[in-house]
XYZ file of C-alpha atoms in Angstrom:
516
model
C -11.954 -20.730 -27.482
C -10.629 -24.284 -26.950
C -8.021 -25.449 -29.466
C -8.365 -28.996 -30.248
C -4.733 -30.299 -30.040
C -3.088 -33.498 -28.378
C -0.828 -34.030 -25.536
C 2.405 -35.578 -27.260
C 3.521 -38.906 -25.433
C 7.251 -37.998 -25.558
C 8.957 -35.112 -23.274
C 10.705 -32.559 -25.431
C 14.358 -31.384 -24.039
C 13.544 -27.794 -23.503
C 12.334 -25.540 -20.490
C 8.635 -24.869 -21.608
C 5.739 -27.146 -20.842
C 5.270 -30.324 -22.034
C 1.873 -29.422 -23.719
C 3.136 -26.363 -25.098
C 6.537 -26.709 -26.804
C 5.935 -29.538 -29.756
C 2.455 -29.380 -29.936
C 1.160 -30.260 -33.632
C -1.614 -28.275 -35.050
C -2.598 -24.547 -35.286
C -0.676 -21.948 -33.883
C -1.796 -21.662 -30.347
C 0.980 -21.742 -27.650
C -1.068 -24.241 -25.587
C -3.217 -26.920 -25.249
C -6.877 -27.032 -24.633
C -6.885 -27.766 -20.934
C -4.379 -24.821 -20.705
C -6.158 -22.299 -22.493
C -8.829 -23.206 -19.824
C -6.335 -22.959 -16.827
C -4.234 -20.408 -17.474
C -5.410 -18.595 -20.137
C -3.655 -20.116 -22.471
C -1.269 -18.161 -25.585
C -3.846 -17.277 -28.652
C -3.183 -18.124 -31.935
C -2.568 -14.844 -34.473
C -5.884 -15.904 -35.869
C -7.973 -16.714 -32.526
C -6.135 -13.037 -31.059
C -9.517 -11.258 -31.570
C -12.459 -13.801 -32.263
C -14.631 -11.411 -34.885
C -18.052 -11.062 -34.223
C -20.355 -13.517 -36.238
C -21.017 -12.537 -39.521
C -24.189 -12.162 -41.155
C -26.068 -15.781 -40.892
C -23.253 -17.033 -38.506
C -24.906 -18.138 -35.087
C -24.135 -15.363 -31.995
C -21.433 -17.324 -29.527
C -23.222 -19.253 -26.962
C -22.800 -17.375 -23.364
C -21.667 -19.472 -20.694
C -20.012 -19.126 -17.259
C -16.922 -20.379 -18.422
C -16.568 -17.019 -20.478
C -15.760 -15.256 -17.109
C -13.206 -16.885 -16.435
C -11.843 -16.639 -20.060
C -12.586 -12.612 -19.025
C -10.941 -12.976 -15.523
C -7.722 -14.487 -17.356
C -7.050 -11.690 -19.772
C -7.438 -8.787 -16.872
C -5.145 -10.470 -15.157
C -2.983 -11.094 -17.992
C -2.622 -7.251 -18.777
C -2.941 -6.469 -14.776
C 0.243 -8.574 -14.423
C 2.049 -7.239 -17.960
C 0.859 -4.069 -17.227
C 0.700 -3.040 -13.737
C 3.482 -5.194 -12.204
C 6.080 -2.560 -13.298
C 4.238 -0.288 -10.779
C 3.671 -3.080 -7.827
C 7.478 -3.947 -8.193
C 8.598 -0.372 -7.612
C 5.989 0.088 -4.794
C 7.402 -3.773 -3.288
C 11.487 -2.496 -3.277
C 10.486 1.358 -1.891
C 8.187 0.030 0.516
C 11.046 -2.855 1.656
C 13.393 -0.193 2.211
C 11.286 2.066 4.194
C 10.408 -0.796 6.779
C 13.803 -0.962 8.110
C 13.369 3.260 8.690
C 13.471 2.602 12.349
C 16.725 0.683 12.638
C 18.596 3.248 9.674
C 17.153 5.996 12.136
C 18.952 4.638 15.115
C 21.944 4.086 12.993
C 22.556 7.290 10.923
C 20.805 9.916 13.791
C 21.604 7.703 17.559
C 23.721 11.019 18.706
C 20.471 12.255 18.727
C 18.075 10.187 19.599
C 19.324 8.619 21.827
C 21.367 10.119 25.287
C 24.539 9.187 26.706
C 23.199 7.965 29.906
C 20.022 7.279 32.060
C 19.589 9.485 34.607
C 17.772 9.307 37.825
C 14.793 11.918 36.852
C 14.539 14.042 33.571
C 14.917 17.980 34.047
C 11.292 20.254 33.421
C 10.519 20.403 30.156
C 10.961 24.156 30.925
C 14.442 23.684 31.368
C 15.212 21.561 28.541
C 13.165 24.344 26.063
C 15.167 27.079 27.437
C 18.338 25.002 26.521
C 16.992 24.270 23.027
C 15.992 27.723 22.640
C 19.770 28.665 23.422
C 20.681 26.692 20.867
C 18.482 27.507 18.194
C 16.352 30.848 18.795
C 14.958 31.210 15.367
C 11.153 30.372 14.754
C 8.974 29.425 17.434
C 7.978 26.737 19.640
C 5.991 24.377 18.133
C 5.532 21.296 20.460
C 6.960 19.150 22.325
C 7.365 15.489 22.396
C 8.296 13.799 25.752
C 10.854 10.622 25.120
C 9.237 7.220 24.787
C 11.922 5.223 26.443
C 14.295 5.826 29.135
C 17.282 6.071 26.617
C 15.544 8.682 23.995
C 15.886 11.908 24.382
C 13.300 14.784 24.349
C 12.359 16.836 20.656
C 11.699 19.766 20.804
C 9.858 21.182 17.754
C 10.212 24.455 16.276
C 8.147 26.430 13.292
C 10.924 27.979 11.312
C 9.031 29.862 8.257
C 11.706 29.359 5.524
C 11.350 25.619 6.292
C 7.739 25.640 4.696
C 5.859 22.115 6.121
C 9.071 20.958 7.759
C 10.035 21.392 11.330
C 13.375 21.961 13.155
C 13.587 19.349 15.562
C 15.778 20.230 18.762
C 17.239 16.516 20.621
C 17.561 17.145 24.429
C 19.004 14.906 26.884
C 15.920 15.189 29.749
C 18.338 14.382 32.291
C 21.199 17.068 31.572
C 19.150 19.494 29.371
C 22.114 19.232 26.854
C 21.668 19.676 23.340
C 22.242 16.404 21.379
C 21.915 17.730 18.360
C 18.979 19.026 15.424
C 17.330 17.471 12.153
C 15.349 19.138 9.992
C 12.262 16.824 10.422
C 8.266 16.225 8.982
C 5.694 15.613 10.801
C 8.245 13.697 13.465
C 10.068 11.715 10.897
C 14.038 12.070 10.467
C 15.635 13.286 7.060
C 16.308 9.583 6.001
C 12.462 8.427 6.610
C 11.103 11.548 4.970
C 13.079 10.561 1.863
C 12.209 6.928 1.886
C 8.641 7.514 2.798
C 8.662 10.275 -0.777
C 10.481 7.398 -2.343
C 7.831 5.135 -1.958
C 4.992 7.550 -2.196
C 5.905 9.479 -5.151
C 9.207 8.458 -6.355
C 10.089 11.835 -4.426
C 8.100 13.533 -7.885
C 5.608 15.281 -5.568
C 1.956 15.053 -6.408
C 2.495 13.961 -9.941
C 4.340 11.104 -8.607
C 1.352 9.873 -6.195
C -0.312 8.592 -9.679
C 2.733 5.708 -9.541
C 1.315 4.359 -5.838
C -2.294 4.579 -6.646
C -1.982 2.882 -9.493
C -0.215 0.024 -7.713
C -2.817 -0.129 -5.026
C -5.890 0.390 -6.923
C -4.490 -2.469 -9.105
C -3.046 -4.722 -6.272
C -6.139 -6.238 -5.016
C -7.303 -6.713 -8.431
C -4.489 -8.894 -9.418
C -4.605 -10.962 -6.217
C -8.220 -11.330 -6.383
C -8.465 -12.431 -9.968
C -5.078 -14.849 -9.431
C -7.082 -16.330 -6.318
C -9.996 -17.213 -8.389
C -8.222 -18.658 -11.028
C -5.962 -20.843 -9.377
C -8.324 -22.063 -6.599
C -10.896 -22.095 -9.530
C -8.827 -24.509 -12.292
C -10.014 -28.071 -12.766
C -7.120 -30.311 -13.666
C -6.767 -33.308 -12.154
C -7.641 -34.128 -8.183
C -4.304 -32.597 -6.853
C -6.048 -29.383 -8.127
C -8.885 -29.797 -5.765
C -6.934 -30.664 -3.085
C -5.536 -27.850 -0.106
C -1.789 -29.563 -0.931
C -2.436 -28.410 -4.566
C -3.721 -25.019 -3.484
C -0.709 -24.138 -0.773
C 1.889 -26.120 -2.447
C 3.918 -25.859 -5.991
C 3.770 -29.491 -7.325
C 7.659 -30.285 -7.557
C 7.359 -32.465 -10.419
C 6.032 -29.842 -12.776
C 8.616 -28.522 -15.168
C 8.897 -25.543 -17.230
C 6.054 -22.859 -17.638
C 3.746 -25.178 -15.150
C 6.394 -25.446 -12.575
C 7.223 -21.033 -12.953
C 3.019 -21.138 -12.612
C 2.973 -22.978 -9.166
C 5.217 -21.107 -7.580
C 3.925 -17.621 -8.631
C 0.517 -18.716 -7.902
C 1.349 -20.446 -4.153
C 3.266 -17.002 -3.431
C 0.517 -15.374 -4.226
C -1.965 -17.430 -2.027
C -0.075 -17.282 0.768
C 0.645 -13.519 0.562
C -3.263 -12.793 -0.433
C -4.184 -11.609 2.743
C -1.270 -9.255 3.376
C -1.109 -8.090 -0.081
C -5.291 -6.612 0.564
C -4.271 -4.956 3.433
C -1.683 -2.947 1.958
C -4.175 -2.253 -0.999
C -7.005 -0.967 1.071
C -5.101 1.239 3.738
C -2.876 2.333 0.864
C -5.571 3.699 -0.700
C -6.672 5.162 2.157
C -4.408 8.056 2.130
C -4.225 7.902 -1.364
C -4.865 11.198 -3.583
C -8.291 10.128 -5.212
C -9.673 7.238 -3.901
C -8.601 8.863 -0.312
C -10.726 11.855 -1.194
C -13.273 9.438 -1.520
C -12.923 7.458 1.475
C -12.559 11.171 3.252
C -16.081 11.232 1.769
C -17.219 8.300 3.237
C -16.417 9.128 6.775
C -17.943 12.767 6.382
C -21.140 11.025 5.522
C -21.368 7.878 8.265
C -19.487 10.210 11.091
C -16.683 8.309 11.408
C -13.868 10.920 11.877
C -12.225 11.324 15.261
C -14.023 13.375 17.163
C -12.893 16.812 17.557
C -11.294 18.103 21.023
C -12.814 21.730 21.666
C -10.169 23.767 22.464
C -11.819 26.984 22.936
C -11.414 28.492 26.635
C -14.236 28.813 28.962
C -15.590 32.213 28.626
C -13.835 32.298 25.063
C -16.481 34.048 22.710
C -14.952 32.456 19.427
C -15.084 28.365 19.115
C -11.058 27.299 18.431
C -9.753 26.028 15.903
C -8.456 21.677 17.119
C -4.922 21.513 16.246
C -4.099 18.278 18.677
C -4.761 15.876 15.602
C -1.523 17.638 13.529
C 0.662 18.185 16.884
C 0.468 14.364 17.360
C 2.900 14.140 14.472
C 4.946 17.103 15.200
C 3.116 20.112 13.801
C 3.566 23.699 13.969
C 0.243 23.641 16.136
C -0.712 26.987 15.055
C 1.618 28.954 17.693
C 2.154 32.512 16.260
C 4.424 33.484 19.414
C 6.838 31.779 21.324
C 5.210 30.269 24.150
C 5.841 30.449 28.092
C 8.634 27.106 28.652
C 6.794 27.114 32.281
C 3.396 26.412 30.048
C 4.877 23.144 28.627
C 5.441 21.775 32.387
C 1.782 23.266 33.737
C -0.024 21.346 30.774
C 1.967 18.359 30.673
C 1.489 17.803 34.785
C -2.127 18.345 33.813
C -2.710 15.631 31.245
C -0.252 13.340 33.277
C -2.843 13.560 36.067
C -5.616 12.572 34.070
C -3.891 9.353 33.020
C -2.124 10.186 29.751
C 0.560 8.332 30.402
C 3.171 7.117 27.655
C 5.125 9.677 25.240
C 2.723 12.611 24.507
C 2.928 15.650 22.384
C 2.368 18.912 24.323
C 1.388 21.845 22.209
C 0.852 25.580 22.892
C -2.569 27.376 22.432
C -2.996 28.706 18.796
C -4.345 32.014 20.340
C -5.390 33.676 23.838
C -8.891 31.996 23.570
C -7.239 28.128 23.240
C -6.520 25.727 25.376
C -3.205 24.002 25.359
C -3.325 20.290 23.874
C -1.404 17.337 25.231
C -2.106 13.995 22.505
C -0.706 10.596 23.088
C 1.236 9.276 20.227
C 1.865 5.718 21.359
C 1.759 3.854 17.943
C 2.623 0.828 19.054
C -0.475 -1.859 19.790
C -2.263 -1.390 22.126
C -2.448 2.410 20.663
C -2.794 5.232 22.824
C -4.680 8.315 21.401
C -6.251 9.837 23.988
C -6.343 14.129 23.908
C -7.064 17.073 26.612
C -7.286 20.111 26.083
C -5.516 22.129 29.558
C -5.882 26.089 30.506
C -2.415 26.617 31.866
C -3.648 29.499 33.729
C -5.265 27.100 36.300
C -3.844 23.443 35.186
C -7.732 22.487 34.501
C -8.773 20.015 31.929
C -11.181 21.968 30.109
C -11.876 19.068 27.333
C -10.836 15.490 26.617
C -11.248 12.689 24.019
C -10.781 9.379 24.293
C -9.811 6.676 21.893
C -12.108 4.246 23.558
C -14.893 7.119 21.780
C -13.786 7.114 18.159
C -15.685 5.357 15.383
C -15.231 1.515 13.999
C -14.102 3.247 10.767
C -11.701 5.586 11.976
C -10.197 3.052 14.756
C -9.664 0.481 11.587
C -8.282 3.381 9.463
C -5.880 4.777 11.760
C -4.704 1.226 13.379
C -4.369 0.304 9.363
C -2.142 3.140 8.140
C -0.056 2.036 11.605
C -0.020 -1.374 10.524
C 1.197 -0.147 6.646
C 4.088 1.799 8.586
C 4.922 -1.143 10.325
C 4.922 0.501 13.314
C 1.969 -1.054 14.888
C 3.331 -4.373 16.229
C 7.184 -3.647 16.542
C 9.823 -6.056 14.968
C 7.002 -8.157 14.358
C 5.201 -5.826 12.030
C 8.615 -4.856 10.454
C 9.443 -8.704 9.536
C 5.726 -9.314 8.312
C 5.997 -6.417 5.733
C 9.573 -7.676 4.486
C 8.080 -10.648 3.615
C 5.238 -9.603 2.183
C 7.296 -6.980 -0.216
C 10.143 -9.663 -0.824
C 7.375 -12.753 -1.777
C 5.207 -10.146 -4.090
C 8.863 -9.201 -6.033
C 9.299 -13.093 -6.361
C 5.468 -12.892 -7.589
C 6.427 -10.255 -10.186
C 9.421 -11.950 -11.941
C 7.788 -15.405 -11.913
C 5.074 -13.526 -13.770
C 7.152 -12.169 -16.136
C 9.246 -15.293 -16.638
C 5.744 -16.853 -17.548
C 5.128 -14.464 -19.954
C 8.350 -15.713 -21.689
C 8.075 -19.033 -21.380
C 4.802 -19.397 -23.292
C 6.407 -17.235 -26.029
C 5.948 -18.950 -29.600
C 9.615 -20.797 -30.314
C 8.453 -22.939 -33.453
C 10.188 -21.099 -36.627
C 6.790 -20.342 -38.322
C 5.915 -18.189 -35.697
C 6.072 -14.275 -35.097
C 5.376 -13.019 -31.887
C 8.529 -12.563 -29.748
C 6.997 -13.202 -26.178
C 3.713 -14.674 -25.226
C 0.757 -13.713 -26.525
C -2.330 -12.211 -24.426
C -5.012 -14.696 -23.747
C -8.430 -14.868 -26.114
C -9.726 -11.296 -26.558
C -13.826 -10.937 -26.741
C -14.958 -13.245 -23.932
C -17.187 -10.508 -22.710
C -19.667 -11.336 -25.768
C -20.124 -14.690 -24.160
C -20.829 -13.383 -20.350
C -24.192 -14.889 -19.227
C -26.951 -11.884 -18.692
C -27.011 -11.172 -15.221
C -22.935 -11.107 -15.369
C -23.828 -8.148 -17.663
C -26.660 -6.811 -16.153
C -24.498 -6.864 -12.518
C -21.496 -6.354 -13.555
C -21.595 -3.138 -15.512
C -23.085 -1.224 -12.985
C -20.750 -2.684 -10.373
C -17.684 -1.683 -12.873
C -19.061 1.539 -12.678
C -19.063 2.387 -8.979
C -15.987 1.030 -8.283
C -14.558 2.950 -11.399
C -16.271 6.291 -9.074
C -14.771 4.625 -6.182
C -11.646 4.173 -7.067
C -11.024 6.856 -9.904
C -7.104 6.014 -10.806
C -8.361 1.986 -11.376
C -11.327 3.510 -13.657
C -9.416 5.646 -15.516
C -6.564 3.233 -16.409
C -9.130 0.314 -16.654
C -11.247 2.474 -19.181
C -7.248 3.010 -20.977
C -7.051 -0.908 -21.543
C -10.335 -1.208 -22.965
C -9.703 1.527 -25.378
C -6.149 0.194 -26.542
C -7.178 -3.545 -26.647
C -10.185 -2.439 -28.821
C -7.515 -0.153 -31.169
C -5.537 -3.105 -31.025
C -8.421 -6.116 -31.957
C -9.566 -3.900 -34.765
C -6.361 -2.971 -36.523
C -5.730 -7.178 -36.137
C -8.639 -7.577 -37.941
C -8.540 -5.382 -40.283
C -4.646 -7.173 -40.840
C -6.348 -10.547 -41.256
C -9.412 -9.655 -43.478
């Protein structure tokens, strides 16, 4: 695909590269050594190469083709996709700082007047809930996890559907501080953030928006890494100063192209994180990794609930009352229970804030879960029959899975919840540098748009279509199958991969058909 023009000695006065604004010669946007390092603008003519003719020779394959192929993906992942990643960046900025808003919009309730010497039973602070609000039923529990938080108490209410009504107690009065109409533990404000950034608050149509964004992140970062720690010019190339560090004498397009590619470096790691455990939870490729841990057993492993004696096995509902859940409580439950199971699981060394949950039925024990997110995590579960204050089953974080323990500490560390402030301050950077990422992309884009008068295209053209004809054979013979199974893998990345192929094909054929 190389072009065959020269480097002009003089510097011309505008803001585009050197090698690209006065370049003599055919209409390519670039020079040769730029088509090779950044995939370099195509001529209208060298847009789709057509396949050789009869008695023309076949294109020679060579290595160099995948990066040629590696350049256009991701052109069109940046063009594309980046719409998607920048939405996914701003929501996700905002809904770090969820903790702080929380504190600031809901402290009357969170938060109590003053510390007290010893909180009040949890029997006493129900009843005063219950006072309060005595529609639905008693769903859970969730002790404070500081000294200056107050106690929820969480109630099924049918008309709210999946939400809760979440009762704020001050343990050491039993007054009411107030009530919030909460899901799965979070506060109006992070429900709507965590939508926002989920769905675009769209529901389950709007979950295509994030998957895209994730199935597509790591693809962009990956393909940038290769191509910028994989270009050849000059030694400061090859050097770690001219992988971690813009060069400040560049100018124009190659000075836009440091920056967005030494953001990127520096934010690779981070960005694959949030990829993988965003997908995680995702709609399809979750189902899939939901697969995956079916298969190898790595799920947490299940707390029996089911009495002794009990002739029907019970259902485990500790895993949803850790976030707040209804638990499965059809009737209001004993207050006096709440106290019995939570002396019970205290005594077995749960210590930390805990969620204490009624039995779904007569032939259930009780559940008390820790829900300590921040590291080190505590998870462990018992399962308590009130009638005697036994332990009648327990699990123990210690006990789950490599998969599940990286899964679970992963969506933590996605929430920002798993170190603290720290956590909070890594993700803001990480969502503020991939925005800066974004525009720099797009301000590439324009830069390498044509600007001499004889040319057409408006903004910068996509780099040399048909470089898969020139992959070597086992490229071909690995990479098609490999295509595949992550296409199974990773369905929304398939399916919108499989969309670019079929548009850039519409697109190269009605461009030759133009030029014939």
């Amino acid at each position: 695909m190389s072009q065959t023009s020269q480097r002009p000695e003089q510097v011309p006065q505008n803001d585009h590269d050197p090698a690209e604004a006065t370049t003599p010669g055919p209409d390519t946007g670039s020079t040769a050594t730029d088509s090779t390092e950044t995939g370099g603008q195509e001529s209208d003519s060298a847009d789709s190469p057509a396949k050789p003719g009869p008695g023309q020779p076949r294109p020679a394959r060579s290595w160099e083709a995948v990066r040629h192929l590696l350049v256009r993906l991701h052109f069109y992942a940046g063009v594309l996709v980046a719409p998607f990643l920048l939405v996914a960046a701003l929501t996700g900025l905002a809904y770090t700082f969820t903790p702080q808003l929380d504190q600031l919009l809901y402290g009357d309730q969170l938060r109590v007047e003053r510390v007290g010497d010893a909180p009040r039973p949890l029997a006493e602070q129900i009843a005063a809930a219950r006072a309060a609000h005595p529609e639905g039923t008693t769903a859970s529990v969730i002790t404070p996890p500081g000294p200056e938080d107050t106690t929820r108490v969480v109630l099924a209410v049918p008309e709210l559907g999946d939400k809760q009504r979440t009762v704020f107690v001050d343990p050491y009065t039993a007054e009411v501080r107030g009530e919030l109409t909460t899901w799965y533990g979070s506060t109006p404000l992070t429900t709507w953030l965590d939508d926002l950034h989920r769905n675009l608050n769209l529901g389950e149509t709007g979950r295509l928006y994030s998957e895209v964004a994730a199935s597509w992140l790591w693809v962009a970062v990956a393909g940038g890494l290769v191509l910028w720690l994989g270009r050849s010019r000059g030694q400061r190339a090859k050097s770690a100063r001219g992988v971690l560090l813009p060069d400040r004498g560049a100018r124009g397009v190659r000075r836009t192209r440091g920056w967005h590619a030494v953001t990127g470096v520096w934010l690779a790691l981070g960005l694959l994180f949030l990829s993988a455990t965003g997908l995680t939870w995702s709609n399809y490729a979750g189902e899939r990794f939901g697969r995956l841990l079916d298969a190898v057993n790595g799920n947490a492993p299940a707390l029996n609930t089911a009495l002794p004696g009990a002739q029907a096995p019970a259902e485990d509902h500790s895993e949803h009352a850790g976030h707040g859940g209804s638990g499965g409580a059809t009737a209001d439950a004993d207050p006096a229970g709440f106290d019995t199971a939570l002396a019970a699981a205290r005594g077995a060394g749960l210590g930390g804030t805990v969620v204490v949950t009624p039995a779904a039925d007569a032939a259930s024990a009780w559940t008390v879960a820790q829900n300590d997110n921040v590291w080190p995590v505590h998870y462990d579960r018992v399962a308590v029959d009130i009638s005697d204050g036994e332990i009648t089953s327990r699990t123990r974080w210690a006990d789950h899975p490599a998969l599940n323990k990286l899964s679970k500490l992963g969506v933590q560390g996605h929430m920002g919840v798993l170190f603290g402030v720290v956590n909070q301050i890594v993700l803001a950077v990480i969502a503020l540098g991939l925005t800066a990422v974004i525009v720099w992309g797009y301000r590439m884009w324009w830069q390498r748009r044509p600007t001499r008068a004889d040319r057409t295209a408006p903004v910068g053209r996509a780099p040399e279509r048909g470089a898969w004809r020139r992959l070597p054979l086992p490229v071909l013979v690995l990479g098609i199958p490999a295509v595949a199974a992550l296409g199974w893998a990773l369905p929304v990345l398939g399916v919108t991969l499989a969309g670019f192929l079929v548009v850039d094909a519409v697109v190269g054929a009605v461009r030759r058909h133009r030029t014939a």
